Amino acid sequence: MNKDSGFSQGIGEEGGLRTRHHGNRHRRSEEARRAVLEAADDLLAEIGFAAVTIEGIAARAGVGKQTIYRWWQSKADILMDALLEDATQDLIPPDTGDLGSDLRIHLSNLAKFLTQSDAGAVFRALVGQVQHDPVLADRFRTDYLTRQREVDRIPLLRSIERGQLARGVDLDLALDQLLGPIYFRVLVTGQPVPREITDTLVKGFLKEMEAEA
Amino acid sequence: MNKDSGFSQGIGEEGGLRTRHHGNRHRRSEEARRAVLEAADDLLAEIGFAAVTIEGIAARAGVGKQTIYRWWQSKADILMDALLEDATQDLIPPDTGDLGSDLRIHLSNLAKFLTQSDAGAVFRALVGQVQHDPVLADRFRTDYLTRQREVDRIPLLRSIERGQLARGVDLDLALDQLLGPIYFRVLVTGQPVPREITDTLVKGFLKEMEAEA
Amino acid sequence: MNKDSGFSQGIGEEGGLRTRHHGNRHRRSEEARRAVLEAADDLLAEIGFAAVTIEGIAARAGVGKQTIYRWWQSKADILMDALLEDATQDLIPPDTGDLGSDLRIHLSNLAKFLTQSDAGAVFRALVGQVQHDPVLADRFRTDYLTRQREVDRIPLLRSIERGQLARGVDLDLALDQLLGPIYFRVLVTGQPVPREITDTLVKGFLKEMEAEA
Amino acid sequence: MNKDSGFSQGIGEEGGLRTRHHGNRHRRSEEARRAVLEAADDLLAEIGFAAVTIEGIAARAGVGKQTIYRWWQSKADILMDALLEDATQDLIPPDTGDLGSDLRIHLSNLAKFLTQSDAGAVFRALVGQVQHDPVLADRFRTDYLTRQREVDRIPLLRSIERGQLARGVDLDLALDQLLGPIYFRVLVTGQPVPREITDTLVKGFLKEMEAEA
DNA sequence: AAGTAATCGAGACGGTACGTCAAGTCTTCCT
DNA sequence: AGGAAGACTTGACGTACCGTCTCGATTACTT
């Protein structure tokens, strides 16, 4: 995506060319990088964010601490990379041709992602950390959220193109209304987010859109 | 509310009789308790959750570490108490006689609380920590959330009694829809929550309720 | 003697009528005092001086910490009392009418006391502590050593009276020569002190005395 | 003796070649080691054994606590090393060709060492601690005493070779008799050990040896 | 007999040091 | 040059005891 290829951001190389204008000087070890991300992921799942340590990650990854400090700033930074690597492919909304269906599926997928998947656990840990760490918050919003936001917007945009949804709709607010309750339940109240909830959210949203018109 | 209200130990005899026939001879120092809560509050505001340490709180409060460990389990536990003490009086919805007004005011107050107040900063730190610490999560939900949830419900209940709102409305879901987007912006996207947002949320909610009917 | 009757010194009341029949002025609890001394003794034997704590003694004795601090200055001070109470009756030299016999028996008793008895363990712990604590050293020498020194001197004095030993003998030096090697082995080298050793010491001493004459 | 002589861990390359194909890459900091020993020595002299703490040593040495705990087991263990480093060169008996002279000088040096020197203060503290700590006692006897014992024996051995002293003499007992009273005065009675005392001890010992013959 | 005063067991208090853990830095050797 | 290893300083952790303090109960001497 971006040439910065910022190892700390990881993502980057899926394009594959890997032409990196003139190469990465003296070669970062891709092997070490993956080992670290995997170790971090595994440890998060096994012992929880609070118990994860840089030393633990290094030991589990079979990597020197220095190698970690050379490329990442904190354990949260590592998890950011892990999240970007693991989770981007998920949460791509379907294209069924119907806004209601698209949203129902997408919201349901989101709920599943947040509550059931390993990547969701990473996400929750990161959001937790974001409350304490403004630098991480920046990176989280720049590297993850804005991208996800664009993806989330797709069903609505498609619906507008199809003429189902009015042109003037405030998409950001719409997304807040659709997604907010889900994140709220997951992050704050800790309540489950079954399909009935997501379906009802979509129903309410559609009803409101109709009423709007 | 219950008299104990659930501080970590409560000393809580505000009822006052203090008839305790002879028990509890060695009482907790109320002075130390308040000093700790204040120190924790202040430090959170000054240096942020991550930089707050038990040692720092103890030093600032002029209290022995053991005294803290005797009564609290973690720095988050201390902040829980601080939150319960500081914030309970806030966020009580008004009673204007109109659901729309009540909600607009209440949501705006909530947004202000979350983004502007010291207690809101404590709340955000706690929600962050809740993502990493299941024990804290329990306490957070038992001691704070359920109480707040009941308070949040009041405008809707009053509206039902007035006959404005249908009896069958799912109040929990309604609250998720009204509050979720606000928490989402505060905790996840980091966007501000101006009055326009809260007002629009209320408008949408009312429109949906009408459509429902 | 002294009105304080120095409980912390325990012993001390021999001057006296010891009418303590019931009236101890304003009542120190004799029961507590004995419980503390016994607890200290027991704990020393069980876990060693380093692991003995005032809190541990108080708990074991079923006594409040304050009670201990009221009457003693340190755990070593308690053990001083225990030593004075337990050990004074030991180490009284016999009177066989013969200097050699008296000394052989006495030195052997001393060796046994130092290496085998519980009171000897207390003594060793106190000598250890004396190296670190000048205040204790004072008390140790004033209350225990000078007394014991006088007792140790008895066989030599008797022998002088009997005409066996020359009047001019330096008794202090003689005692250093007789006792020093025993304490040295016990405290420094950690070697055992069997009867052969003590007997040989006596033999050497007597030979030297003869040669002197 | 070798300059390395057996610090608590040494690193032990006395074999020397250090061919270790690749092992032991991360070596102990000699600088930190010396700083710790000096700090411990100084603190002992300044504030006394009881007041010396590991934290204090670390702070004074400008060293992390962990570094101390990595290489030593206790403050006494540190002082053991300091003693071994500082004191081994002292207390080597002279060779005047005459047993009496040799012993008089050596005993006098010993007395001076024990009562006047900084290393002597360390020694006294260690002997004190030896009464409470069997592990230290072991190390004290293995690493220090046996070595010193051999050195102390030298004048007697030389005298035997010269034919002055009988072959059958029990050297260990002889040393106990010569040294015991000195240690006794220093460690137990706290009396000074002037030259008259040491001289008289030697005189008595020689007289006894003559009488023996 | 009631009042007074000192001691008692208990245990919370402000502290100090403990011994451990992890942070982030630095140095060394290896590849 | 990058990476694995690990010793280094730093600082917080949570615990154990220190010595002081207050509490309510007990008990022996006033009065």
Short mmCIF file of N, CA and C in Angstrom, two decimals, chain B residues 32-140:
data_model
loop_
_atom_site.label_atom_id
_atom_site.label_comp_id
_atom_site.label_asym_id
_atom_site.label_seq_id
_atom_site.Cartn_x
_atom_site.Cartn_y
_atom_site.Cartn_z
N ALA B 32 -7.34 8.21 55.38
CA ALA B 32 -6.46 7.55 54.41
C ALA B 32 -7.24 7.22 53.14
N ARG B 33 -8.45 6.73 53.32
CA ARG B 33 -9.26 6.35 52.17
C ARG B 33 -9.47 7.53 51.22
N ARG B 34 -9.87 8.64 51.78
CA ARG B 34 -10.12 9.81 50.93
C ARG B 34 -8.83 10.29 50.28
N ALA B 35 -7.76 10.28 51.04
CA ALA B 35 -6.48 10.76 50.49
C ALA B 35 -6.08 9.90 49.30
N VAL B 36 -6.30 8.61 49.39
CA VAL B 36 -5.92 7.71 48.29
C VAL B 36 -6.79 8.00 47.07
N LEU B 37 -8.09 8.12 47.27
CA LEU B 37 -8.96 8.35 46.13
C LEU B 37 -8.61 9.67 45.44
N GLU B 38 -8.36 10.67 46.23
CA GLU B 38 -8.01 11.95 45.63
C GLU B 38 -6.68 11.89 44.90
N ALA B 39 -5.73 11.26 45.53
CA ALA B 39 -4.42 11.17 44.89
C ALA B 39 -4.53 10.43 43.56
N ALA B 40 -5.30 9.36 43.56
CA ALA B 40 -5.46 8.59 42.33
C ALA B 40 -6.12 9.43 41.24
N ASP B 41 -7.16 10.11 41.64
CA ASP B 41 -7.85 11.00 40.71
C ASP B 41 -6.90 12.03 40.11
N ASP B 42 -6.19 12.70 40.99
CA ASP B 42 -5.28 13.75 40.55
C ASP B 42 -4.21 13.20 39.62
N LEU B 43 -3.63 12.10 40.02
CA LEU B 43 -2.55 11.55 39.21
C LEU B 43 -3.06 11.12 37.85
N LEU B 44 -4.24 10.53 37.82
CA LEU B 44 -4.78 10.14 36.52
C LEU B 44 -4.88 11.35 35.61
N ALA B 45 -5.41 12.44 36.16
CA ALA B 45 -5.56 13.64 35.35
C ALA B 45 -4.20 14.19 34.92
N GLU B 46 -3.22 14.08 35.82
CA GLU B 46 -1.94 14.73 35.54
C GLU B 46 -1.03 13.93 34.63
N ILE B 47 -0.96 12.64 34.85
CA ILE B 47 0.05 11.87 34.13
C ILE B 47 -0.52 10.72 33.32
N GLY B 48 -1.81 10.48 33.45
CA GLY B 48 -2.42 9.42 32.65
C GLY B 48 -2.33 8.07 33.33
N PHE B 49 -3.28 7.23 32.99
CA PHE B 49 -3.42 5.93 33.66
C PHE B 49 -2.15 5.10 33.63
N ALA B 50 -1.53 5.04 32.46
CA ALA B 50 -0.37 4.15 32.33
C ALA B 50 0.75 4.54 33.28
N ALA B 51 0.88 5.83 33.55
CA ALA B 51 1.98 6.30 34.38
C ALA B 51 1.63 6.29 35.87
N VAL B 52 0.38 6.07 36.17
CA VAL B 52 0.00 6.01 37.58
C VAL B 52 0.50 4.70 38.18
N THR B 53 1.10 4.79 39.34
CA THR B 53 1.55 3.58 40.04
C THR B 53 0.99 3.60 41.45
N ILE B 54 0.91 2.42 42.01
CA ILE B 54 0.46 2.34 43.40
C ILE B 54 1.41 3.11 44.29
N GLU B 55 2.69 2.97 44.02
CA GLU B 55 3.67 3.70 44.82
C GLU B 55 3.44 5.20 44.72
N GLY B 56 3.18 5.64 43.51
CA GLY B 56 2.94 7.06 43.31
C GLY B 56 1.72 7.53 44.07
N ILE B 57 0.66 6.75 44.01
CA ILE B 57 -0.55 7.11 44.74
C ILE B 57 -0.26 7.17 46.23
N ALA B 58 0.44 6.15 46.71
CA ALA B 58 0.74 6.10 48.15
C ALA B 58 1.54 7.33 48.55
N ALA B 59 2.55 7.64 47.76
CA ALA B 59 3.40 8.78 48.09
C ALA B 59 2.58 10.07 48.08
N ARG B 60 1.82 10.25 47.03
CA ARG B 60 1.03 11.46 46.89
C ARG B 60 -0.01 11.57 48.02
N ALA B 61 -0.55 10.45 48.41
CA ALA B 61 -1.60 10.46 49.44
C ALA B 61 -1.00 10.53 50.85
N GLY B 62 0.32 10.32 50.94
CA GLY B 62 0.94 10.30 52.26
C GLY B 62 0.49 9.10 53.06
N VAL B 63 0.50 7.98 52.40
CA VAL B 63 -0.09 6.77 52.94
C VAL B 63 0.87 5.61 52.68
N GLY B 64 0.87 4.62 53.52
CA GLY B 64 1.72 3.47 53.28
C GLY B 64 1.17 2.59 52.16
N LYS B 65 2.06 1.95 51.40
CA LYS B 65 1.59 1.08 50.34
C LYS B 65 0.68 0.00 50.88
N GLN B 66 1.05 -0.53 52.03
CA GLN B 66 0.28 -1.62 52.61
C GLN B 66 -1.17 -1.21 52.84
N THR B 67 -1.36 0.02 53.21
CA THR B 67 -2.72 0.51 53.43
C THR B 67 -3.53 0.41 52.14
N ILE B 68 -2.88 0.71 51.04
CA ILE B 68 -3.57 0.59 49.77
C ILE B 68 -3.85 -0.88 49.47
N TYR B 69 -2.82 -1.69 49.61
CA TYR B 69 -3.03 -3.11 49.30
C TYR B 69 -4.01 -3.76 50.26
N ARG B 70 -4.16 -3.19 51.42
CA ARG B 70 -5.11 -3.77 52.36
C ARG B 70 -6.54 -3.61 51.87
N TRP B 71 -6.81 -2.51 51.20
CA TRP B 71 -8.19 -2.19 50.88
C TRP B 71 -8.53 -2.25 49.40
N TRP B 72 -7.53 -2.22 48.54
CA TRP B 72 -7.81 -2.25 47.10
C TRP B 72 -6.95 -3.31 46.43
N GLN B 73 -7.40 -3.71 45.28
CA GLN B 73 -6.69 -4.78 44.60
C GLN B 73 -5.76 -4.29 43.51
N SER B 74 -5.98 -3.13 43.01
CA SER B 74 -5.19 -2.63 41.90
C SER B 74 -5.46 -1.14 41.76
N LYS B 75 -4.68 -0.50 40.92
CA LYS B 75 -4.94 0.93 40.75
C LYS B 75 -6.30 1.13 40.10
N ALA B 76 -6.72 0.19 39.26
CA ALA B 76 -8.04 0.33 38.65
C ALA B 76 -9.14 0.22 39.70
N ASP B 77 -8.89 -0.63 40.68
CA ASP B 77 -9.87 -0.78 41.76
C ASP B 77 -10.02 0.53 42.53
N ILE B 78 -8.92 1.19 42.72
CA ILE B 78 -8.98 2.49 43.38
C ILE B 78 -9.81 3.47 42.54
N LEU B 79 -9.53 3.47 41.25
CA LEU B 79 -10.26 4.41 40.38
C LEU B 79 -11.74 4.06 40.32
N MET B 80 -12.06 2.79 40.41
CA MET B 80 -13.46 2.37 40.51
C MET B 80 -14.12 3.11 41.67
N ASP B 81 -13.47 3.04 42.83
CA ASP B 81 -14.03 3.74 43.99
C ASP B 81 -14.14 5.23 43.75
N ALA B 82 -13.10 5.78 43.15
CA ALA B 82 -13.12 7.21 42.88
C ALA B 82 -14.30 7.54 41.97
N LEU B 83 -14.49 6.72 40.97
CA LEU B 83 -15.59 6.95 40.04
C LEU B 83 -16.93 6.88 40.76
N LEU B 84 -17.08 5.85 41.55
CA LEU B 84 -18.34 5.69 42.26
C LEU B 84 -18.61 6.86 43.18
N GLU B 85 -17.55 7.34 43.77
CA GLU B 85 -17.73 8.44 44.71
C GLU B 85 -18.01 9.75 43.98
N ASP B 86 -17.22 10.00 42.94
CA ASP B 86 -17.31 11.30 42.27
C ASP B 86 -18.52 11.41 41.35
N ALA B 87 -18.83 10.31 40.70
CA ALA B 87 -19.64 10.46 39.50
C ALA B 87 -21.10 10.10 39.66
N THR B 88 -21.45 9.56 40.79
CA THR B 88 -22.81 9.06 40.84
C THR B 88 -23.85 10.15 40.75
N GLN B 89 -23.51 11.27 41.28
CA GLN B 89 -24.51 12.34 41.26
C GLN B 89 -24.72 12.91 39.86
N ASP B 90 -23.67 12.81 39.02
CA ASP B 90 -23.83 13.30 37.66
C ASP B 90 -24.75 12.36 36.91
N LEU B 91 -25.06 12.74 35.72
CA LEU B 91 -25.75 11.84 34.81
C LEU B 91 -27.10 11.39 35.30
N ILE B 92 -27.75 12.24 36.04
CA ILE B 92 -29.14 11.96 36.39
C ILE B 92 -30.00 12.72 35.40
N PRO B 93 -30.81 12.00 34.66
CA PRO B 93 -31.55 12.66 33.59
C PRO B 93 -32.58 13.64 34.15
N PRO B 94 -32.84 14.69 33.42
CA PRO B 94 -33.78 15.69 33.88
C PRO B 94 -35.21 15.20 33.67
N ASP B 95 -36.15 15.93 34.21
CA ASP B 95 -37.56 15.57 34.01
C ASP B 95 -38.31 16.80 33.50
N THR B 96 -38.28 16.97 32.19
CA THR B 96 -38.91 18.16 31.60
C THR B 96 -40.35 17.88 31.20
N GLY B 97 -40.75 16.64 31.28
CA GLY B 97 -42.09 16.30 30.86
C GLY B 97 -42.15 15.90 29.39
N ASP B 98 -41.01 16.04 28.70
CA ASP B 98 -41.01 15.66 27.29
C ASP B 98 -39.85 14.72 27.01
N LEU B 99 -40.13 13.62 26.40
CA LEU B 99 -39.10 12.62 26.17
C LEU B 99 -37.95 13.19 25.36
N GLY B 100 -38.29 13.89 24.30
CA GLY B 100 -37.24 14.46 23.44
C GLY B 100 -36.31 15.35 24.23
N SER B 101 -36.87 16.26 24.99
CA SER B 101 -36.03 17.16 25.77
C SER B 101 -35.19 16.38 26.76
N ASP B 102 -35.84 15.49 27.48
CA ASP B 102 -35.11 14.71 28.47
C ASP B 102 -33.91 14.02 27.84
N LEU B 103 -34.15 13.41 26.71
CA LEU B 103 -33.07 12.64 26.10
C LEU B 103 -31.98 13.57 25.55
N ARG B 104 -32.41 14.65 24.93
CA ARG B 104 -31.41 15.57 24.38
C ARG B 104 -30.48 16.07 25.49
N ILE B 105 -31.11 16.45 26.58
CA ILE B 105 -30.28 16.95 27.69
C ILE B 105 -29.41 15.84 28.26
N HIS B 106 -30.01 14.71 28.45
CA HIS B 106 -29.26 13.62 29.08
C HIS B 106 -28.09 13.16 28.22
N LEU B 107 -28.34 13.01 26.94
CA LEU B 107 -27.26 12.56 26.07
C LEU B 107 -26.15 13.61 25.97
N SER B 108 -26.58 14.84 25.96
CA SER B 108 -25.57 15.89 25.91
C SER B 108 -24.74 15.90 27.19
N ASN B 109 -25.42 15.71 28.30
CA ASN B 109 -24.68 15.60 29.57
C ASN B 109 -23.72 14.43 29.55
N LEU B 110 -24.19 13.34 29.03
CA LEU B 110 -23.34 12.15 28.96
C LEU B 110 -22.10 12.44 28.13
N ALA B 111 -22.31 13.07 26.98
CA ALA B 111 -21.18 13.38 26.12
C ALA B 111 -20.19 14.29 26.85
N LYS B 112 -20.74 15.28 27.54
CA LYS B 112 -19.87 16.19 28.27
C LYS B 112 -19.12 15.42 29.37
N PHE B 113 -19.87 14.61 30.07
CA PHE B 113 -19.23 13.80 31.12
C PHE B 113 -18.07 12.99 30.56
N LEU B 114 -18.33 12.31 29.46
CA LEU B 114 -17.32 11.40 28.93
C LEU B 114 -16.10 12.14 28.39
N THR B 115 -16.32 13.27 27.79
CA THR B 115 -15.21 13.91 27.10
C THR B 115 -14.59 15.07 27.85
N GLN B 116 -15.32 15.66 28.77
CA GLN B 116 -14.79 16.86 29.39
C GLN B 116 -14.44 16.72 30.87
N SER B 117 -15.14 15.86 31.57
CA SER B 117 -14.97 15.88 33.02
C SER B 117 -13.82 14.98 33.47
N ASP B 118 -13.33 15.25 34.65
CA ASP B 118 -12.32 14.38 35.26
C ASP B 118 -12.88 13.00 35.49
N ALA B 119 -14.11 12.96 35.98
CA ALA B 119 -14.71 11.65 36.22
C ALA B 119 -14.83 10.88 34.90
N GLY B 120 -15.08 11.59 33.82
CA GLY B 120 -15.14 10.94 32.53
C GLY B 120 -13.80 10.34 32.14
N ALA B 121 -12.73 11.05 32.46
CA ALA B 121 -11.41 10.51 32.18
C ALA B 121 -11.19 9.22 32.98
N VAL B 122 -11.66 9.24 34.20
CA VAL B 122 -11.55 8.03 35.03
C VAL B 122 -12.36 6.91 34.37
N PHE B 123 -13.56 7.27 33.95
CA PHE B 123 -14.40 6.27 33.31
C PHE B 123 -13.70 5.67 32.09
N ARG B 124 -13.13 6.51 31.24
CA ARG B 124 -12.47 5.99 30.04
C ARG B 124 -11.29 5.09 30.39
N ALA B 125 -10.53 5.49 31.38
CA ALA B 125 -9.41 4.65 31.80
C ALA B 125 -9.92 3.29 32.28
N LEU B 126 -11.02 3.33 33.01
CA LEU B 126 -11.54 2.07 33.54
C LEU B 126 -12.06 1.18 32.42
N VAL B 127 -12.78 1.77 31.48
CA VAL B 127 -13.25 0.96 30.36
C VAL B 127 -12.05 0.35 29.63
N GLY B 128 -11.00 1.14 29.50
CA GLY B 128 -9.79 0.60 28.87
C GLY B 128 -9.29 -0.60 29.63
N GLN B 129 -9.20 -0.45 30.93
CA GLN B 129 -8.66 -1.53 31.73
C GLN B 129 -9.59 -2.74 31.75
N VAL B 130 -10.87 -2.46 31.66
CA VAL B 130 -11.86 -3.54 31.64
C VAL B 130 -11.57 -4.52 30.49
N GLN B 131 -10.99 -4.00 29.42
CA GLN B 131 -10.69 -4.89 28.29
C GLN B 131 -9.60 -5.90 28.64
N HIS B 132 -8.81 -5.61 29.67
CA HIS B 132 -7.68 -6.49 30.00
C HIS B 132 -7.90 -7.29 31.27
N ASP B 133 -8.90 -6.94 32.02
CA ASP B 133 -8.97 -7.47 33.37
C ASP B 133 -10.40 -7.90 33.70
N PRO B 134 -10.67 -9.19 33.62
CA PRO B 134 -12.03 -9.69 33.82
C PRO B 134 -12.56 -9.44 35.22
N VAL B 135 -11.69 -9.45 36.20
CA VAL B 135 -12.16 -9.21 37.56
C VAL B 135 -12.67 -7.78 37.69
N LEU B 136 -11.87 -6.88 37.17
CA LEU B 136 -12.31 -5.49 37.17
C LEU B 136 -13.59 -5.35 36.36
N ALA B 137 -13.66 -6.05 35.25
CA ALA B 137 -14.85 -5.96 34.40
C ALA B 137 -16.09 -6.30 35.22
N ASP B 138 -16.00 -7.36 35.97
CA ASP B 138 -17.12 -7.75 36.83
C ASP B 138 -17.54 -6.61 37.74
N ARG B 139 -16.54 -6.09 38.45
CA ARG B 139 -16.87 -5.04 39.41
C ARG B 139 -17.43 -3.83 38.71
N PHE B 140 -16.84 -3.50 37.58
CA PHE B 140 -17.28 -2.33 36.82
C PHE B 140 -18.74 -2.47 36.44
#
